[in-house]
Amino acid sequence: MPELSYREAVRDALSAAMRKDDDVFIMGEDIAEMGGSMGVTQGMLDEFGADRVRNTPISEMALVGAGIGAALQGMRPVVEVMYEDFLTLACEQIVNQAAKHRYMSGGQVKVPLTIRTQGGAGWSPGAQHAQQLEAWFVHIPGLKVVFASTPSDARGLLWSAIYDDNPVLFFEHRTLYGLKEEVPDELEPIPIGQARVHREGEDVTVVATGRLVHEALGAAKEAEEQGVSVEVVDPRTLQPLDEQTIVDSVKKTNRAVVAHEAVTKGGYGAEVASVIQHEAFDWLDAPVERVGAKFVPIPFAPVMEEYVVPHQAEVYEAIMRTVGGDGN
């Protein structure tokens, strides 16, 4: 089995889809000669040419709008929005156009558009380049939302996103691009809407997304040293959500922690906590704990950024609180 980084896994999925299907093409700001701001599309211009690896003007609204138009005409465009913070500039196209066309046409048209974007703290990009906004788009009917945390998941889920007939927002985290793991020789599509249990446990379920999956796995090892068995579940797809896997896990462990890098208030963890409360209330032995960023714009100063966003320590403390232990 080859070893791929998260960055290479995304590139591999894009390239494989483009080799298979002439209707797949990619476009975005500086994705051709430069290979994108994070180097994900490096080398793809040489293989596929400028017609299928398209640099665009600096206009997210125009970029996503062109993608919608191409999708409505039967192509399968993959649009790269350089930072997820910049999705705000394309919200009209994403929320009022891409998400609505299939429903408003009574299913007569499809919108097989994939919007790739990245964000997250951990490298001091500042308040306008480090937000985690996935909860905004989960709220919009008609959109699917994916957030892969490993190279194998990124590769398999991106393939499924490209071949879905609905618009899919595909979130990536900047600090995960260098993460490496062994992946199958053949690209294996992963169904959208299927969670992954990274680690099985008996005492607490941690439902984590993105970078926090890895922080949760570290916290689980730390808790194990204190005799606490932790199960770690990664939804992978935020919309649709695999509620059954999460609920089944909580019914087994009787306790739950939800963790993400985004601001806690109104974050995606609130939806997960609500699902757990509604579907597994009689099995809960403690309140659902929530872990997320503090309610403040992401600071530029590294020491302040470190303070604002959650890490392994915060997940560990939440685990220990829910079992009645001392998290300090």
mmCIF file of C-alpha atoms in Angstrom:
data_model
loop_
_atom_site.group_PDB
_atom_site.id
_atom_site.type_symbol
_atom_site.label_atom_id
_atom_site.label_comp_id
_atom_site.label_asym_id
_atom_site.label_seq_id
_atom_site.Cartn_x
_atom_site.Cartn_y
_atom_site.Cartn_z
ATOM 1 C CA MET A 1 0.000 0.000 0.000
ATOM 2 C CA PRO A 2 1.455 3.397 -0.966
ATOM 3 C CA GLU A 3 1.879 6.166 1.597
ATOM 4 C CA LEU A 4 0.239 9.453 0.683
ATOM 5 C CA SER A 5 0.008 12.778 2.430
ATOM 6 C CA TYR A 6 -3.393 14.430 2.771
ATOM 7 C CA ARG A 7 -2.319 16.905 0.058
ATOM 8 C CA GLU A 8 -1.280 14.074 -2.273
ATOM 9 C CA ALA A 9 -4.493 12.163 -1.562
ATOM 10 C CA VAL A 10 -6.630 15.119 -2.653
ATOM 11 C CA ARG A 11 -4.516 15.545 -5.787
ATOM 12 C CA ASP A 12 -4.758 11.817 -6.523
ATOM 13 C CA ALA A 13 -8.561 11.881 -6.358
ATOM 14 C CA LEU A 14 -8.751 14.940 -8.607
ATOM 15 C CA SER A 15 -6.345 13.460 -11.136
ATOM 16 C CA ALA A 16 -8.035 10.061 -11.176
ATOM 17 C CA ALA A 17 -11.433 11.633 -11.826
ATOM 18 C CA MET A 18 -10.029 13.824 -14.608
ATOM 19 C CA ARG A 19 -8.335 10.845 -16.288
ATOM 20 C CA LYS A 20 -11.572 8.881 -16.161
ATOM 21 C CA ASP A 21 -13.974 11.583 -17.239
ATOM 22 C CA ASP A 22 -13.467 14.486 -19.635
ATOM 23 C CA ASP A 23 -16.401 16.300 -18.013
ATOM 24 C CA VAL A 24 -14.375 16.815 -14.833
ATOM 25 C CA PHE A 25 -12.242 19.947 -14.705
ATOM 26 C CA ILE A 26 -10.873 22.199 -11.982
ATOM 27 C CA MET A 27 -10.710 25.965 -11.657
ATOM 28 C CA GLY A 28 -9.647 28.479 -9.050
ATOM 29 C CA GLU A 29 -7.284 31.297 -8.200
ATOM 30 C CA ASP A 30 -3.625 30.432 -8.956
ATOM 31 C CA ILE A 31 -4.303 26.694 -9.252
ATOM 32 C CA ALA A 32 -2.481 26.205 -12.563
ATOM 33 C CA GLU A 33 1.203 27.232 -12.732
ATOM 34 C CA MET A 34 1.355 27.952 -8.996
ATOM 35 C CA GLY A 35 -0.459 24.754 -8.030
ATOM 36 C CA GLY A 36 -2.814 26.507 -5.641
ATOM 37 C CA SER A 37 -2.037 28.395 -2.451
ATOM 38 C CA MET A 38 -1.440 25.100 -0.622
ATOM 39 C CA GLY A 39 0.221 23.221 -3.486
ATOM 40 C CA VAL A 40 -2.600 20.709 -3.907
ATOM 41 C CA THR A 41 -2.844 21.007 -7.703
ATOM 42 C CA GLN A 42 0.896 21.141 -8.441
ATOM 43 C CA GLY A 43 1.765 19.330 -11.678
ATOM 44 C CA MET A 44 -1.813 18.971 -12.863
ATOM 45 C CA LEU A 45 -1.490 21.722 -15.475
ATOM 46 C CA ASP A 46 1.286 19.740 -17.200
ATOM 47 C CA GLU A 47 -0.864 16.631 -17.408
ATOM 48 C CA PHE A 48 -4.289 18.075 -18.214
ATOM 49 C CA GLY A 49 -3.606 21.444 -19.880
ATOM 50 C CA ALA A 50 -5.041 24.907 -19.377
ATOM 51 C CA ASP A 51 -8.544 24.000 -20.612
ATOM 52 C CA ARG A 52 -9.079 21.660 -17.676
ATOM 53 C CA VAL A 53 -6.882 23.329 -15.027
ATOM 54 C CA ARG A 54 -8.155 26.892 -15.200
ATOM 55 C CA ASN A 55 -6.846 29.945 -13.398
ATOM 56 C CA THR A 56 -9.625 32.408 -12.637
ATOM 57 C CA PRO A 57 -9.932 36.083 -11.736
ATOM 58 C CA ILE A 58 -9.978 37.048 -8.060
ATOM 59 C CA SER A 59 -13.748 36.871 -7.676
ATOM 60 C CA GLU A 60 -15.232 34.053 -5.628
ATOM 61 C CA MET A 61 -18.764 34.945 -6.721
ATOM 62 C CA ALA A 62 -17.795 34.723 -10.395
ATOM 63 C CA LEU A 63 -15.787 31.551 -9.793
ATOM 64 C CA VAL A 64 -18.607 29.669 -8.079
ATOM 65 C CA GLY A 65 -21.181 31.085 -10.492
ATOM 66 C CA ALA A 66 -19.209 29.768 -13.460
ATOM 67 C CA GLY A 67 -19.009 26.405 -11.733
ATOM 68 C CA ILE A 68 -22.776 26.317 -11.289
ATOM 69 C CA GLY A 69 -23.280 27.132 -14.951
ATOM 70 C CA ALA A 70 -20.910 24.376 -16.053
ATOM 71 C CA ALA A 71 -22.614 21.883 -13.737
ATOM 72 C CA LEU A 72 -26.048 22.777 -15.105
ATOM 73 C CA GLN A 73 -24.693 22.043 -18.591
ATOM 74 C CA GLY A 74 -23.683 18.497 -17.603
ATOM 75 C CA MET A 75 -20.044 18.935 -16.591
ATOM 76 C CA ARG A 76 -18.587 18.081 -13.171
ATOM 77 C CA PRO A 77 -16.536 21.108 -12.163
ATOM 78 C CA VAL A 78 -14.361 21.234 -9.056
ATOM 79 C CA VAL A 79 -13.979 24.795 -7.829
ATOM 80 C CA GLU A 80 -11.180 25.664 -5.404
ATOM 81 C CA VAL A 81 -11.901 28.580 -3.088
ATOM 82 C CA MET A 82 -8.502 29.533 -1.703
ATOM 83 C CA TYR A 83 -9.599 30.009 1.932
ATOM 84 C CA GLU A 84 -12.939 29.027 3.392
ATOM 85 C CA ASP A 85 -13.199 32.555 4.816
ATOM 86 C CA PHE A 86 -13.668 33.634 1.191
ATOM 87 C CA LEU A 87 -16.817 31.518 0.877
ATOM 88 C CA THR A 88 -18.504 34.573 2.360
ATOM 89 C CA LEU A 89 -17.907 36.337 -0.964
ATOM 90 C CA ALA A 90 -19.714 33.571 -2.855
ATOM 91 C CA CYS A 91 -22.620 32.965 -0.474
ATOM 92 C CA GLU A 92 -25.211 34.296 -2.936
ATOM 93 C CA GLN A 93 -24.144 31.727 -5.525
ATOM 94 C CA ILE A 94 -23.756 28.848 -3.042
ATOM 95 C CA VAL A 95 -26.816 29.448 -0.864
ATOM 96 C CA ASN A 96 -29.345 30.960 -3.279
ATOM 97 C CA GLN A 97 -28.314 29.331 -6.554
ATOM 98 C CA ALA A 98 -26.364 26.064 -6.260
ATOM 99 C CA ALA A 99 -28.422 24.771 -3.338
ATOM 100 C CA LYS A 100 -31.787 25.615 -4.907
ATOM 101 C CA HIS A 101 -31.760 24.709 -8.604
ATOM 102 C CA ARG A 102 -32.417 20.984 -8.340
ATOM 103 C CA TYR A 103 -35.315 21.446 -5.937
ATOM 104 C CA MET A 104 -36.871 24.397 -7.753
ATOM 105 C CA SER A 105 -36.707 22.574 -11.083
ATOM 106 C CA GLY A 106 -38.484 19.546 -9.656
ATOM 107 C CA GLY A 107 -35.371 17.474 -10.271
ATOM 108 C CA GLN A 108 -35.161 18.358 -13.950
ATOM 109 C CA VAL A 109 -31.633 19.733 -13.561
ATOM 110 C CA LYS A 110 -28.682 18.482 -11.557
ATOM 111 C CA VAL A 111 -25.895 20.527 -9.991
ATOM 112 C CA PRO A 112 -22.835 18.226 -9.745
ATOM 113 C CA LEU A 113 -20.581 20.970 -8.401
ATOM 114 C CA THR A 114 -17.795 20.333 -5.890
ATOM 115 C CA ILE A 115 -16.386 23.314 -3.994
ATOM 116 C CA ARG A 116 -13.055 22.535 -2.329
ATOM 117 C CA THR A 117 -11.754 24.895 0.304
ATOM 118 C CA GLN A 118 -9.375 24.929 3.236
ATOM 119 C CA GLY A 119 -8.985 26.817 6.483
ATOM 120 C CA GLY A 120 -8.171 26.460 10.126
ATOM 121 C CA ALA A 121 -5.762 27.817 12.683
ATOM 122 C CA GLY A 122 -2.375 26.535 13.769
ATOM 123 C CA TRP A 123 -0.069 28.561 11.540
ATOM 124 C CA SER A 124 -0.965 32.167 12.402
ATOM 125 C CA PRO A 125 -2.827 33.198 9.227
ATOM 126 C CA GLY A 126 -4.932 35.741 11.123
ATOM 127 C CA ALA A 127 -8.638 36.315 11.670
ATOM 128 C CA GLN A 128 -9.609 36.487 7.984
ATOM 129 C CA HIS A 129 -7.816 33.305 6.902
ATOM 130 C CA ALA A 130 -8.383 30.799 9.714
ATOM 131 C CA GLN A 131 -12.108 30.475 10.367
ATOM 132 C CA GLN A 132 -14.021 27.209 10.397
ATOM 133 C CA LEU A 133 -17.417 27.973 8.846
ATOM 134 C CA GLU A 134 -18.802 24.533 8.089
ATOM 135 C CA ALA A 135 -21.814 24.994 10.397
ATOM 136 C CA TRP A 136 -23.065 27.860 8.217
ATOM 137 C CA PHE A 137 -23.512 25.577 5.221
ATOM 138 C CA VAL A 138 -24.900 22.558 7.041
ATOM 139 C CA HIS A 139 -27.847 24.865 7.747
ATOM 140 C CA ILE A 140 -28.679 25.176 4.016
ATOM 141 C CA PRO A 141 -31.011 22.558 2.468
ATOM 142 C CA GLY A 142 -29.714 21.348 -0.875
ATOM 143 C CA LEU A 143 -26.030 21.334 0.043
ATOM 144 C CA LYS A 144 -23.905 18.398 1.130
ATOM 145 C CA VAL A 145 -20.971 19.112 3.439
ATOM 146 C CA VAL A 146 -17.879 16.925 3.827
ATOM 147 C CA PHE A 147 -14.929 17.351 6.206
ATOM 148 C CA ALA A 148 -12.297 14.615 5.866
ATOM 149 C CA SER A 149 -9.610 14.248 8.529
ATOM 150 C CA THR A 150 -7.252 11.650 6.976
ATOM 151 C CA PRO A 151 -5.627 11.077 3.569
ATOM 152 C CA SER A 152 -7.638 7.934 2.828
ATOM 153 C CA ASP A 153 -10.899 9.623 3.757
ATOM 154 C CA ALA A 154 -10.039 12.719 1.726
ATOM 155 C CA ARG A 155 -9.298 10.619 -1.352
ATOM 156 C CA GLY A 156 -12.381 8.428 -1.138
ATOM 157 C CA LEU A 157 -14.811 11.169 -0.173
ATOM 158 C CA LEU A 158 -13.599 13.643 -2.790
ATOM 159 C CA TRP A 159 -14.227 11.069 -5.494
ATOM 160 C CA SER A 160 -17.774 10.582 -4.185
ATOM 161 C CA ALA A 161 -18.289 14.349 -4.019
ATOM 162 C CA ILE A 162 -17.266 14.799 -7.658
ATOM 163 C CA TYR A 163 -19.714 12.106 -8.767
ATOM 164 C CA ASP A 164 -22.607 13.299 -6.626
ATOM 165 C CA ASP A 165 -25.340 15.071 -8.592
ATOM 166 C CA ASN A 166 -25.777 17.685 -5.854
ATOM 167 C CA PRO A 167 -23.494 20.555 -4.832
ATOM 168 C CA VAL A 168 -20.926 19.437 -2.248
ATOM 169 C CA LEU A 169 -18.757 21.658 -0.063
ATOM 170 C CA PHE A 170 -15.536 19.798 0.650
ATOM 171 C CA PHE A 171 -13.642 21.241 3.624
ATOM 172 C CA GLU A 172 -9.934 20.607 4.195
ATOM 173 C CA HIS A 173 -7.778 21.717 7.136
ATOM 174 C CA ARG A 174 -4.519 23.509 6.418
ATOM 175 C CA THR A 175 -2.502 21.746 9.122
ATOM 176 C CA LEU A 176 -3.514 18.277 7.888
ATOM 177 C CA TYR A 177 -1.964 18.585 4.419
ATOM 178 C CA GLY A 178 1.317 17.044 5.554
ATOM 179 C CA LEU A 179 -0.330 14.159 7.419
ATOM 180 C CA LYS A 180 0.654 10.810 5.872
ATOM 181 C CA GLU A 181 -0.804 7.320 5.981
ATOM 182 C CA GLU A 182 -0.929 4.169 3.894
ATOM 183 C CA VAL A 183 -3.808 4.081 1.419
ATOM 184 C CA PRO A 184 -5.045 1.296 -0.885
ATOM 185 C CA ASP A 185 -3.421 0.981 -4.302
ATOM 186 C CA GLU A 186 -6.814 1.449 -5.924
ATOM 187 C CA LEU A 187 -8.889 4.488 -5.048
ATOM 188 C CA GLU A 188 -11.864 3.302 -3.018
ATOM 189 C CA PRO A 189 -14.893 5.653 -3.043
ATOM 190 C CA ILE A 190 -16.357 6.335 0.410
ATOM 191 C CA PRO A 191 -20.126 6.869 0.537
ATOM 192 C CA ILE A 192 -21.220 10.331 1.583
ATOM 193 C CA GLY A 193 -23.137 10.039 4.851
ATOM 194 C CA GLN A 194 -21.081 7.295 6.499
ATOM 195 C CA ALA A 195 -19.182 8.003 9.737
ATOM 196 C CA ARG A 196 -15.915 6.325 10.742
ATOM 197 C CA VAL A 197 -15.080 4.885 14.148
ATOM 198 C CA HIS A 198 -11.358 5.557 14.551
ATOM 199 C CA ARG A 199 -11.054 3.947 17.957
ATOM 200 C CA GLU A 200 -13.436 1.746 19.935
ATOM 201 C CA GLY A 201 -14.065 2.315 23.629
ATOM 202 C CA GLU A 202 -16.486 1.612 26.457
ATOM 203 C CA ASP A 203 -16.702 4.669 28.735
ATOM 204 C CA VAL A 204 -17.019 7.830 26.608
ATOM 205 C CA THR A 205 -17.781 8.655 22.974
ATOM 206 C CA VAL A 206 -15.925 11.604 21.439
ATOM 207 C CA VAL A 207 -17.467 12.851 18.188
ATOM 208 C CA ALA A 208 -14.820 15.014 16.515
ATOM 209 C CA THR A 209 -14.278 16.669 13.139
ATOM 210 C CA GLY A 210 -11.251 17.755 11.109
ATOM 211 C CA ARG A 211 -8.095 18.463 13.093
ATOM 212 C CA LEU A 212 -9.882 17.669 16.339
ATOM 213 C CA VAL A 213 -10.130 14.009 15.339
ATOM 214 C CA HIS A 214 -6.384 13.735 15.897
ATOM 215 C CA GLU A 215 -6.517 15.771 19.091
ATOM 216 C CA ALA A 216 -9.280 13.444 20.301
ATOM 217 C CA LEU A 217 -7.220 10.349 19.508
ATOM 218 C CA GLY A 218 -4.362 11.803 21.543
ATOM 219 C CA ALA A 219 -6.728 12.590 24.402
ATOM 220 C CA ALA A 220 -8.123 9.057 24.241
ATOM 221 C CA LYS A 221 -4.649 7.605 24.740
ATOM 222 C CA GLU A 222 -4.071 9.969 27.640
ATOM 223 C CA ALA A 223 -7.401 9.001 29.231
ATOM 224 C CA GLU A 224 -6.594 5.319 28.791
ATOM 225 C CA GLU A 225 -3.650 5.801 31.154
ATOM 226 C CA GLN A 226 -6.230 6.850 33.776
ATOM 227 C CA GLY A 227 -8.359 3.779 33.122
ATOM 228 C CA VAL A 228 -10.935 5.532 30.903
ATOM 229 C CA SER A 229 -11.834 3.819 27.618
ATOM 230 C CA VAL A 230 -12.700 6.321 24.856
ATOM 231 C CA GLU A 231 -14.407 5.723 21.518
ATOM 232 C CA VAL A 232 -13.597 8.276 18.797
ATOM 233 C CA VAL A 233 -16.109 8.823 15.988
ATOM 234 C CA ASP A 234 -15.495 11.041 12.952
ATOM 235 C CA PRO A 235 -18.728 11.920 11.095
ATOM 236 C CA ARG A 236 -16.652 12.700 7.963
ATOM 237 C CA THR A 237 -19.864 13.935 6.330
ATOM 238 C CA LEU A 238 -21.553 16.740 8.241
ATOM 239 C CA GLN A 239 -24.581 16.820 5.924
ATOM 240 C CA PRO A 240 -26.025 14.246 5.615
ATOM 241 C CA LEU A 241 -25.001 13.093 9.097
ATOM 242 C CA ASP A 242 -24.655 9.426 9.995
ATOM 243 C CA GLU A 243 -26.748 9.750 13.150
ATOM 244 C CA GLN A 244 -27.051 6.000 13.664
ATOM 245 C CA THR A 245 -23.331 5.381 14.176
ATOM 246 C CA ILE A 246 -23.100 8.238 16.678
ATOM 247 C CA VAL A 247 -26.217 7.216 18.613
ATOM 248 C CA ASP A 248 -25.202 3.554 18.713
ATOM 249 C CA SER A 249 -21.810 4.563 20.113
ATOM 250 C CA VAL A 250 -23.340 6.751 22.835
ATOM 251 C CA LYS A 251 -25.790 4.025 23.801
ATOM 252 C CA LYS A 252 -22.773 1.790 24.355
ATOM 253 C CA THR A 253 -20.631 4.270 26.308
ATOM 254 C CA ASN A 254 -23.391 6.333 28.017
ATOM 255 C CA ARG A 255 -21.360 9.539 27.775
ATOM 256 C CA ALA A 256 -20.482 11.940 24.969
ATOM 257 C CA VAL A 257 -18.093 14.745 24.072
ATOM 258 C CA VAL A 258 -18.364 16.707 20.821
ATOM 259 C CA ALA A 259 -15.254 18.515 19.578
ATOM 260 C CA HIS A 260 -14.432 20.821 16.683
ATOM 261 C CA GLU A 261 -12.102 23.734 16.019
ATOM 262 C CA ALA A 262 -14.880 26.156 15.115
ATOM 263 C CA VAL A 263 -16.294 28.531 17.716
ATOM 264 C CA THR A 264 -18.360 26.570 20.259
ATOM 265 C CA LYS A 265 -21.373 28.935 20.189
ATOM 266 C CA GLY A 266 -23.622 27.863 17.317
ATOM 267 C CA GLY A 267 -20.984 25.393 16.132
ATOM 268 C CA TYR A 268 -21.646 22.050 14.481
ATOM 269 C CA GLY A 269 -21.206 20.320 17.828
ATOM 270 C CA ALA A 270 -24.505 21.806 18.969
ATOM 271 C CA GLU A 271 -26.323 19.844 16.252
ATOM 272 C CA VAL A 272 -24.527 16.636 17.205
ATOM 273 C CA ALA A 273 -25.301 17.217 20.893
ATOM 274 C CA SER A 274 -28.955 17.755 20.020
ATOM 275 C CA VAL A 275 -29.101 14.490 18.076
ATOM 276 C CA ILE A 276 -27.538 12.632 21.011
ATOM 277 C CA GLN A 277 -29.888 14.237 23.526
ATOM 278 C CA HIS A 278 -32.954 13.416 21.421
ATOM 279 C CA GLU A 279 -32.039 9.898 20.357
ATOM 280 C CA ALA A 280 -30.048 8.627 23.351
ATOM 281 C CA PHE A 281 -31.294 10.648 26.334
ATOM 282 C CA ASP A 282 -32.251 7.592 28.394
ATOM 283 C CA TRP A 283 -28.757 6.145 27.961
ATOM 284 C CA LEU A 284 -26.836 9.270 29.035
ATOM 285 C CA ASP A 285 -25.195 9.154 32.455
ATOM 286 C CA ALA A 286 -23.835 12.708 32.195
ATOM 287 C CA PRO A 287 -24.476 15.903 30.196
ATOM 288 C CA VAL A 288 -22.976 16.075 26.708
ATOM 289 C CA GLU A 289 -19.715 18.030 26.850
ATOM 290 C CA ARG A 290 -18.804 20.467 24.064
ATOM 291 C CA VAL A 291 -15.287 21.490 22.983
ATOM 292 C CA GLY A 292 -14.623 24.321 20.540
ATOM 293 C CA ALA A 293 -12.882 27.641 20.044
ATOM 294 C CA LYS A 294 -13.481 30.612 22.303
ATOM 295 C CA PHE A 295 -15.925 33.255 21.068
ATOM 296 C CA VAL A 296 -13.407 35.660 19.554
ATOM 297 C CA PRO A 297 -11.877 36.235 16.085
ATOM 298 C CA ILE A 298 -8.781 34.067 15.602
ATOM 299 C CA PRO A 299 -5.775 36.074 16.837
ATOM 300 C CA PHE A 300 -2.675 36.510 14.707
ATOM 301 C CA ALA A 301 -0.174 36.144 17.574
ATOM 302 C CA PRO A 302 0.784 32.442 17.866
ATOM 303 C CA VAL A 303 0.467 32.331 21.655
ATOM 304 C CA MET A 304 -3.012 33.860 21.516
ATOM 305 C CA GLU A 305 -4.089 31.655 18.616
ATOM 306 C CA GLU A 306 -2.970 28.639 20.646
ATOM 307 C CA TYR A 307 -5.085 29.868 23.556
ATOM 308 C CA VAL A 308 -8.257 30.455 21.526
ATOM 309 C CA VAL A 309 -8.545 27.189 19.580
ATOM 310 C CA PRO A 310 -8.936 23.787 21.275
ATOM 311 C CA HIS A 311 -6.287 21.097 21.482
ATOM 312 C CA GLN A 312 -5.800 17.681 23.027
ATOM 313 C CA ALA A 313 -5.802 19.107 26.544
ATOM 314 C CA GLU A 314 -9.297 20.561 26.194
ATOM 315 C CA VAL A 315 -10.668 17.292 24.818
ATOM 316 C CA TYR A 316 -9.021 15.334 27.633
ATOM 317 C CA GLU A 317 -10.487 17.666 30.252
ATOM 318 C CA ALA A 318 -13.974 17.231 28.760
ATOM 319 C CA ILE A 319 -13.570 13.455 28.773
ATOM 320 C CA MET A 320 -12.584 13.452 32.424
ATOM 321 C CA ARG A 321 -15.416 15.804 33.393
ATOM 322 C CA THR A 322 -18.012 13.537 31.832
ATOM 323 C CA VAL A 323 -16.765 10.507 33.779
ATOM 324 C CA GLY A 324 -16.609 12.521 36.986
ATOM 325 C CA GLY A 325 -12.839 12.748 37.095
ATOM 326 C CA ASP A 326 -10.462 15.654 37.441
ATOM 327 C CA GLY A 327 -9.536 17.007 34.016
ATOM 328 C CA ASN A 328 -6.684 19.109 35.375
#
